[in-house]
Amino acid sequence: MTDESTAQETYAPDPKFAEQANGTQEMYAAAEADPEEFWAQQARDRIAWSTDFDQTLDWSNAPFAKWFVGGELNVAHNCVDRHVEAGNGDRVAIHFEGDQGDTRTITYADLQKEVSKTANALASLGVAKGDRVAIYMPMIPETIFTMLACARLGAPHSVIFGGFAADALRTRINDADAKVVVTTDGQWRRGKPAPLKATVDAALAPKDGEADSPVETVLVVNRTGSDVEWVEGRDQWWSDLVDSQSEEHTAEPMDSEHPLFILYTSGTTGKPKGIFHTSGGYLTQCAYTNSVVHDVHPDTDVYWCTADVGWVTGHSYMVYGPLANGATQVVYEGTPDTPHQGRWWEIVQKYKVSVLYTAPTAIRTFMKWGDDIPAKYDLSSLRVLGSVGEPINPEAWRWYREHIGGGTAPIVDTWWQTETGAIMISPLPGVTELEPGSAQKPIPGISAEILDDEGQPLTDPEAVGYLVLTKPWPAMLRGIWGDEERYKETYWSRFGDKYYFAGDGAKYDDKGNIWLLGRVDDVMNVSGHRLSTAEIESALVSHPKVAEAAVVGAADETTGQAVCAFVILREDAKKEADEKGEGDDLVQELRNHVGQEIGPIAKPRQVMIVPELPKTRSGKIMRRLLKDVAENREVGDVTTLADDSVMNLIKDGMTADS
Ligand code: ATP
Ligand code: MG
């Protein structure tokens, strides 16, 4: 790898921004000097405790952590009631923007009433502290009411993506032994109603050889007015049960370690894991990161996290973090291209969104659609941009800053996982000198290292190793639901029990910044050289005709593994290629481009121009499925795929390879 290919342009913080930034350089020093004291301070400053904690961290039963031991709080009280009590009841909590153009403005005072009614309704169904509630709903206010009502009652929720089919839903409901399922009749998808309750009915139907479903009640919000089947005695309309409840409900304090939720990982690498989170530590780190990383100022900002609520980002940065901070935010039900490709920018303009948090997959899609679309809207309110979910290619980073951020907004590339609960590695806007494509440094309070195969810390720039976390952190998972062994084995055994193994490849650059290189399973070995999928993908995306790329290593008789690339073209390039029929030349051009950017060893054996890539509902590329294609295998488990017709599209269109 040449020096030129990694020499990156950097962006110093703007002094004006720095002056008002919530994050500071001093935080790094304070956290370094005494991490536990630093976290204790965050917990006391940002969270209201009904009983103060007497021990910050109990790690005596490692790797099972206890944070803020002895402390008591109610998470929903922290996210709702205390803001009303502080006189901010009139502040807007949620600007809801529906798929159909319907809107709803919910203040913190409204939120308190809605959450209280929902809590009373769930309690009337017999939901008590410790019971599990499954939530299978679209992005509507009732989903947030339900999550907070569960938190209020101490009943852990399990939110399941509205895109999952009956089998995926059944296994998750049964795994968590849920007593109640909250759902809607249907959900709006691109302007049309799609059934949702029917999937719940199928998931709960008796199945030969399986125990009866644990679910006693299905609570149904009427969202689309679709016809539904009804099971008397089990099913209840939200409007019948919730609307008439009292608007008052007293939130009982819970132990700091009381379970808050279970959430299944997106399943990019295999069978999804039921990741389990608790209360005090989780809320502390969500509130802290939303403040110092997103730089949210609750009294002036309008914040928008575009993640689906069924993903951890929707939990930590649409529900718990911003609401704990008393922020005003946008919640959008629909897709980016309904009814037109400028919908997001129209929303930014309408609400004067100032902080936007989204995923690289969305940014690359907008790049594909063209610069002229965002250019039609006034985006001048945006002052911080965030990215999460996958490495953001430097090219996409620069496009985001230029075309969305007005050429000035700092971008925070945030690395974290369902398991970590909150942001772990990220620049702090106003503090860090930004480097496109790198998540840069652990935030204050977090410690990470990169280890080689033998578990020795790597410091050489450019050497590829494994990302590990070296100290427990407040929002860390407390286990895999019902499977202590799998927790230890998956995360705390690869390098011994002192290191949390994240499963991601990483390297440092010559500035000491961390680059995430994709899943450990995705790091390729070509003729004895380690190559990262992320780097080759970034090289492809840096070509002006490419919008998105996915790279996998396929078994190869001569080289061990060979690089296979799947590429989506930008709209204008695609038109041109179709007109001229220049497919083969373009493939050659892209192979050479990778050769120039990274080195001849990285040149893909095959480049396949495809119309779409297989993605999870959280927008992550599922490389293992592409690997199946590249190795001519039957395609594996597709249950967590957002759209399972994509694999056929890819296979059908694949004849035009190199
Ligand atoms: P599964 O564990 O079931 O395969 P998943 O890992 O895709 O699912 P998540 O917990 O949602 O589910 O995703 C976390 C992963 O996403 C990280 O381990 C990392 O690979 C990737 N990731 C998230 N943010 C970033 C980022 N800013 N840069 C690079 N990679 C990121
Ligand atoms: Mg994972």
XYZ file of C-alpha atoms in Angstrom, residues 25-412:
388
model
C -10.548 18.201 25.025
C -10.450 18.147 28.840
C -12.885 15.217 28.890
C -10.234 12.960 27.381
C -7.781 13.809 30.137
C -10.337 13.478 32.908
C -11.560 10.112 31.645
C -8.021 8.860 31.179
C -7.025 9.847 34.710
C -9.941 8.049 36.358
C -12.433 6.366 34.023
C -14.795 5.206 36.764
C -14.909 8.623 38.360
C -15.551 10.099 34.911
C -18.523 7.798 34.355
C -19.860 8.379 37.876
C -19.828 12.085 37.099
C -21.704 11.567 33.810
C -24.286 9.408 35.583
C -24.912 12.009 38.286
C -24.894 15.010 35.947
C -27.126 13.608 33.240
C -29.528 11.245 34.989
C -32.014 11.719 37.817
C -31.573 8.980 40.421
C -34.194 8.383 43.068
C -31.484 6.620 45.064
C -27.855 7.489 44.453
C -25.492 4.596 43.681
C -22.739 3.615 46.085
C -20.412 1.735 43.752
C -19.648 2.814 40.186
C -18.598 -0.539 38.738
C -18.719 -4.059 40.050
C -16.569 -6.200 37.759
C -15.975 -8.969 40.289
C -18.071 -11.420 38.288
C -16.479 -10.513 34.932
C -17.515 -10.544 32.133
C -20.882 -9.816 33.775
C -20.774 -6.155 34.758
C -22.833 -4.126 37.188
C -22.797 -0.353 36.832
C -23.935 2.250 39.343
C -24.589 -0.411 41.942
C -27.284 0.338 44.476
C -28.641 3.217 42.405
C -32.337 3.418 41.535
C -34.003 5.262 38.680
C -36.908 5.019 36.329
C -35.800 5.286 32.713
C -39.156 6.627 31.470
C -39.269 9.213 34.238
C -35.842 10.366 33.048
C -36.962 10.549 29.414
C -40.307 12.215 30.016
C -41.579 13.337 33.431
C -38.520 15.118 34.693
C -38.566 17.455 31.687
C -42.166 18.361 32.430
C -41.295 18.849 36.107
C -38.437 21.130 35.059
C -40.904 23.398 33.243
C -40.242 22.141 29.713
C -43.614 20.485 29.183
C -44.349 22.756 26.225
C -41.182 21.816 24.400
C -41.797 19.612 21.361
C -40.451 16.112 21.937
C -41.510 14.643 18.592
C -42.363 16.148 15.233
C -43.971 13.126 13.642
C -44.090 12.999 9.853
C -46.210 10.159 8.483
C -45.776 8.285 5.234
C -49.059 9.751 3.977
C -48.032 13.308 4.781
C -50.010 13.273 8.050
C -48.237 14.981 10.931
C -48.447 15.127 14.695
C -46.673 17.396 17.158
C -46.053 15.869 20.561
C -44.765 18.005 23.423
C -43.123 16.552 26.511
C -46.381 17.179 28.409
C -48.296 15.236 25.720
C -45.707 12.498 25.834
C -46.129 12.159 29.581
C -49.881 11.666 29.155
C -49.558 9.200 26.290
C -46.894 7.134 28.013
C -48.904 7.083 31.245
C -52.038 5.905 29.419
C -50.084 3.200 27.664
C -48.489 2.083 30.932
C -51.904 1.892 32.566
C -53.222 -0.106 29.619
C -50.359 -2.602 29.716
C -50.745 -2.930 33.487
C -54.449 -3.694 32.962
C -53.367 -6.589 30.730
C -51.364 -7.961 33.625
C -47.966 -6.728 32.445
C -45.840 -6.361 35.563
C -42.200 -5.717 36.389
C -40.039 -8.324 34.675
C -42.616 -9.462 32.068
C -41.534 -9.207 28.437
C -43.434 -7.295 25.768
C -42.807 -7.781 22.049
C -43.208 -4.724 19.827
C -43.743 -5.315 16.105
C -44.589 -1.900 14.748
C -43.701 0.716 12.165
C -42.179 4.112 12.926
C -45.153 5.761 14.602
C -45.522 7.602 17.920
C -47.350 4.654 19.546
C -44.173 2.605 19.167
C -42.257 5.089 21.290
C -45.138 5.337 23.794
C -45.066 1.564 24.160
C -41.312 1.342 24.664
C -41.407 4.044 27.327
C -44.471 2.499 28.963
C -42.557 -0.772 29.241
C -39.602 1.058 30.776
C -41.983 2.709 33.179
C -43.342 -0.649 34.337
C -39.944 -2.363 34.339
C -41.164 -4.781 31.655
C -38.296 -5.366 29.194
C -39.319 -4.801 25.587
C -38.196 -6.668 22.542
C -38.672 -4.590 19.400
C -38.753 -6.690 16.259
C -38.296 -5.182 12.807
C -41.548 -4.596 10.961
C -39.929 -6.203 7.936
C -39.447 -9.624 9.475
C -41.618 -12.506 8.382
C -43.647 -14.792 10.640
C -40.895 -17.317 11.366
C -38.377 -14.695 12.416
C -41.061 -13.095 14.565
C -42.064 -16.409 16.134
C -38.522 -17.344 17.182
C -37.943 -13.922 18.727
C -41.271 -13.873 20.587
C -40.663 -17.362 21.927
C -37.008 -16.751 22.775
C -38.031 -13.831 24.998
C -41.203 -15.558 26.245
C -43.276 -12.436 25.592
C -46.652 -12.051 27.284
C -48.024 -9.289 25.067
C -47.389 -8.308 21.453
C -48.107 -4.740 20.399
C -48.587 -4.279 16.669
C -50.583 -2.393 14.020
C -53.172 -3.593 11.529
C -50.785 -2.710 8.732
C -47.940 -0.415 7.839
C -47.500 2.101 5.057
C -44.841 1.068 2.585
C -44.232 3.492 -0.275
C -47.722 4.872 -0.104
C -49.532 1.537 0.138
C -50.742 -0.378 3.168
C -48.984 -3.679 3.836
C -50.355 -6.117 6.405
C -48.608 -6.433 9.737
C -51.051 -8.050 12.147
C -51.484 -10.976 9.748
C -47.817 -11.792 10.321
C -48.371 -11.754 14.080
C -51.350 -14.120 13.636
C -49.138 -16.491 11.656
C -46.306 -16.216 14.184
C -48.629 -17.116 17.062
C -50.472 -19.932 15.287
C -50.009 -23.376 16.859
C -47.242 -25.367 15.217
C -46.783 -29.126 15.369
C -44.189 -30.201 17.877
C -43.921 -26.739 19.475
C -45.245 -25.503 22.795
C -48.177 -23.078 22.695
C -47.279 -19.425 22.224
C -46.558 -17.559 25.493
C -48.544 -14.559 24.210
C -51.779 -13.726 26.055
C -52.739 -10.457 24.352
C -52.193 -8.811 20.997
C -52.712 -5.059 21.217
C -53.424 -3.541 17.796
C -53.037 0.082 16.705
C -55.233 0.979 13.754
C -52.734 2.583 11.399
C -53.863 1.860 7.841
C -57.518 0.879 8.238
C -56.863 -2.519 6.655
C -59.034 -5.544 7.278
C -57.704 -7.872 9.945
C -58.590 -11.288 11.310
C -59.607 -11.153 14.943
C -59.012 -13.688 17.707
C -61.622 -13.050 20.402
C -60.176 -12.971 23.894
C -56.651 -12.446 22.612
C -56.798 -9.385 20.359
C -57.625 -5.851 21.524
C -57.744 -2.538 19.688
C -55.442 0.166 21.043
C -58.249 2.695 20.704
C -60.562 0.588 22.882
C -58.032 -0.093 25.590
C -55.561 2.787 25.726
C -57.611 5.860 24.857
C -59.808 5.625 27.936
C -56.983 5.126 30.442
C -56.012 7.650 33.084
C -53.347 10.160 32.031
C -51.616 9.689 35.323
C -49.239 6.944 36.236
C -46.559 6.845 38.891
C -43.224 5.569 37.692
C -41.649 3.224 40.233
C -37.878 3.406 40.662
C -35.985 0.365 39.353
C -32.596 -0.994 40.258
C -29.833 0.399 38.049
C -29.298 -3.121 36.685
C -32.963 -3.832 35.999
C -33.385 -5.238 32.443
C -34.558 -2.572 29.985
C -34.717 -4.424 26.699
C -33.711 -7.324 24.526
C -32.757 -6.639 20.932
C -31.689 -9.079 18.277
C -28.620 -8.136 16.213
C -29.180 -7.579 12.537
C -27.912 -11.023 11.588
C -25.268 -9.906 9.109
C -22.940 -12.699 10.148
C -25.243 -15.492 11.239
C -28.006 -16.409 13.656
C -29.210 -13.238 15.415
C -28.333 -12.916 19.087
C -30.765 -11.588 21.713
C -28.647 -8.807 23.169
C -29.755 -7.758 26.598
C -29.367 -4.283 28.133
C -30.110 -2.800 31.546
C -31.090 0.631 32.837
C -28.692 3.019 34.596
C -25.480 2.458 32.656
C -27.246 2.248 29.313
C -29.159 5.479 29.800
C -26.076 7.314 31.070
C -23.996 6.480 28.025
C -26.846 7.171 25.580
C -27.441 10.617 27.078
C -23.732 11.421 27.265
C -22.964 10.424 23.657
C -26.027 12.154 22.227
C -24.720 15.276 23.943
C -20.988 15.173 23.176
C -21.007 13.298 19.844
C -24.189 14.623 18.227
C -23.643 17.874 20.091
C -27.362 18.146 20.743
C -28.402 21.325 22.548
C -31.934 20.503 23.676
C -33.199 24.068 23.762
C -32.113 25.040 20.242
C -31.499 21.967 18.093
C -33.887 19.934 15.989
C -32.429 16.481 15.829
C -33.274 13.706 13.380
C -32.070 10.135 13.521
C -33.321 8.289 10.452
C -32.787 4.789 11.839
C -35.636 2.325 12.126
C -36.764 1.767 15.688
C -36.194 -1.972 15.194
C -32.471 -1.350 15.107
C -30.292 -0.443 18.082
C -29.699 3.033 16.655
C -33.444 3.629 16.871
C -33.377 2.567 20.532
C -30.367 4.564 21.680
C -30.600 7.601 19.417
C -34.263 8.015 18.630
C -35.739 6.991 21.954
C -33.471 6.877 24.985
C -30.565 9.274 24.308
C -32.372 12.306 22.871
C -35.395 11.955 25.152
C -33.189 11.623 28.245
C -31.623 14.908 27.152
C -35.000 16.563 26.559
C -34.296 17.139 22.871
C -36.716 18.004 20.056
C -36.643 15.505 17.245
C -38.198 14.419 13.983
C -39.628 10.917 13.608
C -40.357 9.892 10.018
C -42.421 6.875 9.090
C -41.711 6.610 5.373
C -38.944 5.821 2.924
C -36.506 8.333 1.347
C -38.183 8.201 -2.072
C -41.858 8.395 -1.148
C -43.430 10.280 -2.817
C -40.228 11.677 -4.388
C -36.446 11.464 -4.001
C -36.239 14.792 -2.222
C -38.457 13.801 0.695
C -35.735 13.798 3.355
C -34.465 17.213 2.317
C -37.990 18.545 2.276
C -38.298 17.363 5.894
C -34.974 18.947 6.869
C -36.126 22.230 5.333
C -39.575 22.064 6.910
C -38.432 21.435 10.501
C -35.062 23.202 10.200
C -33.289 20.027 11.247
C -29.878 20.923 12.674
C -28.427 17.520 13.587
C -28.865 14.577 11.219
C -27.799 11.010 12.037
C -27.989 8.423 9.278
C -26.211 5.487 7.624
C -23.668 5.262 4.786
C -26.095 3.178 2.753
C -28.495 6.138 2.637
C -25.741 8.566 1.729
C -24.559 6.352 -1.126
C -28.127 6.066 -2.372
C -28.418 9.858 -2.486
C -25.097 10.031 -4.335
C -26.543 7.592 -6.845
C -29.682 9.708 -7.316
C -27.628 12.835 -7.991
C -26.532 16.134 -6.405
C -29.328 18.105 -8.019
C -31.955 16.652 -5.674
C -30.688 17.970 -2.310
C -29.654 21.176 -4.091
C -33.326 22.092 -4.499
C -33.851 22.467 -0.735
C -32.677 24.821 1.954
C -30.409 22.684 4.105
C -28.664 25.590 5.809
C -30.048 24.612 9.237
C -27.842 21.475 9.318
C -24.809 21.944 11.565
C -23.804 18.378 12.561
C -23.980 15.213 10.451
C -23.574 11.697 11.782
C -22.973 8.301 10.231
C -23.395 4.812 11.660
C -23.713 1.177 10.640
C -20.858 0.570 8.255
C -17.574 2.224 7.389
C -18.300 5.407 5.463
C -16.152 5.571 2.352
C -14.081 8.787 2.182
C -15.824 9.655 -1.095
C -19.264 9.345 0.481
C -18.033 11.327 3.507
C -16.956 14.229 1.299
C -20.170 14.104 -0.693
C -22.185 14.211 2.552
C -20.281 17.212 3.874
C -20.397 19.043 0.552
C -23.939 18.403 -0.647
C -25.788 17.990 2.640
C -23.591 19.817 5.137
C -23.021 22.947 3.060
C -19.296 22.212 2.947
C -18.903 23.076 6.628
C -20.832 20.684 8.896
C -18.625 18.361 10.936
C -19.293 14.671 10.284
C -19.136 12.205 13.137
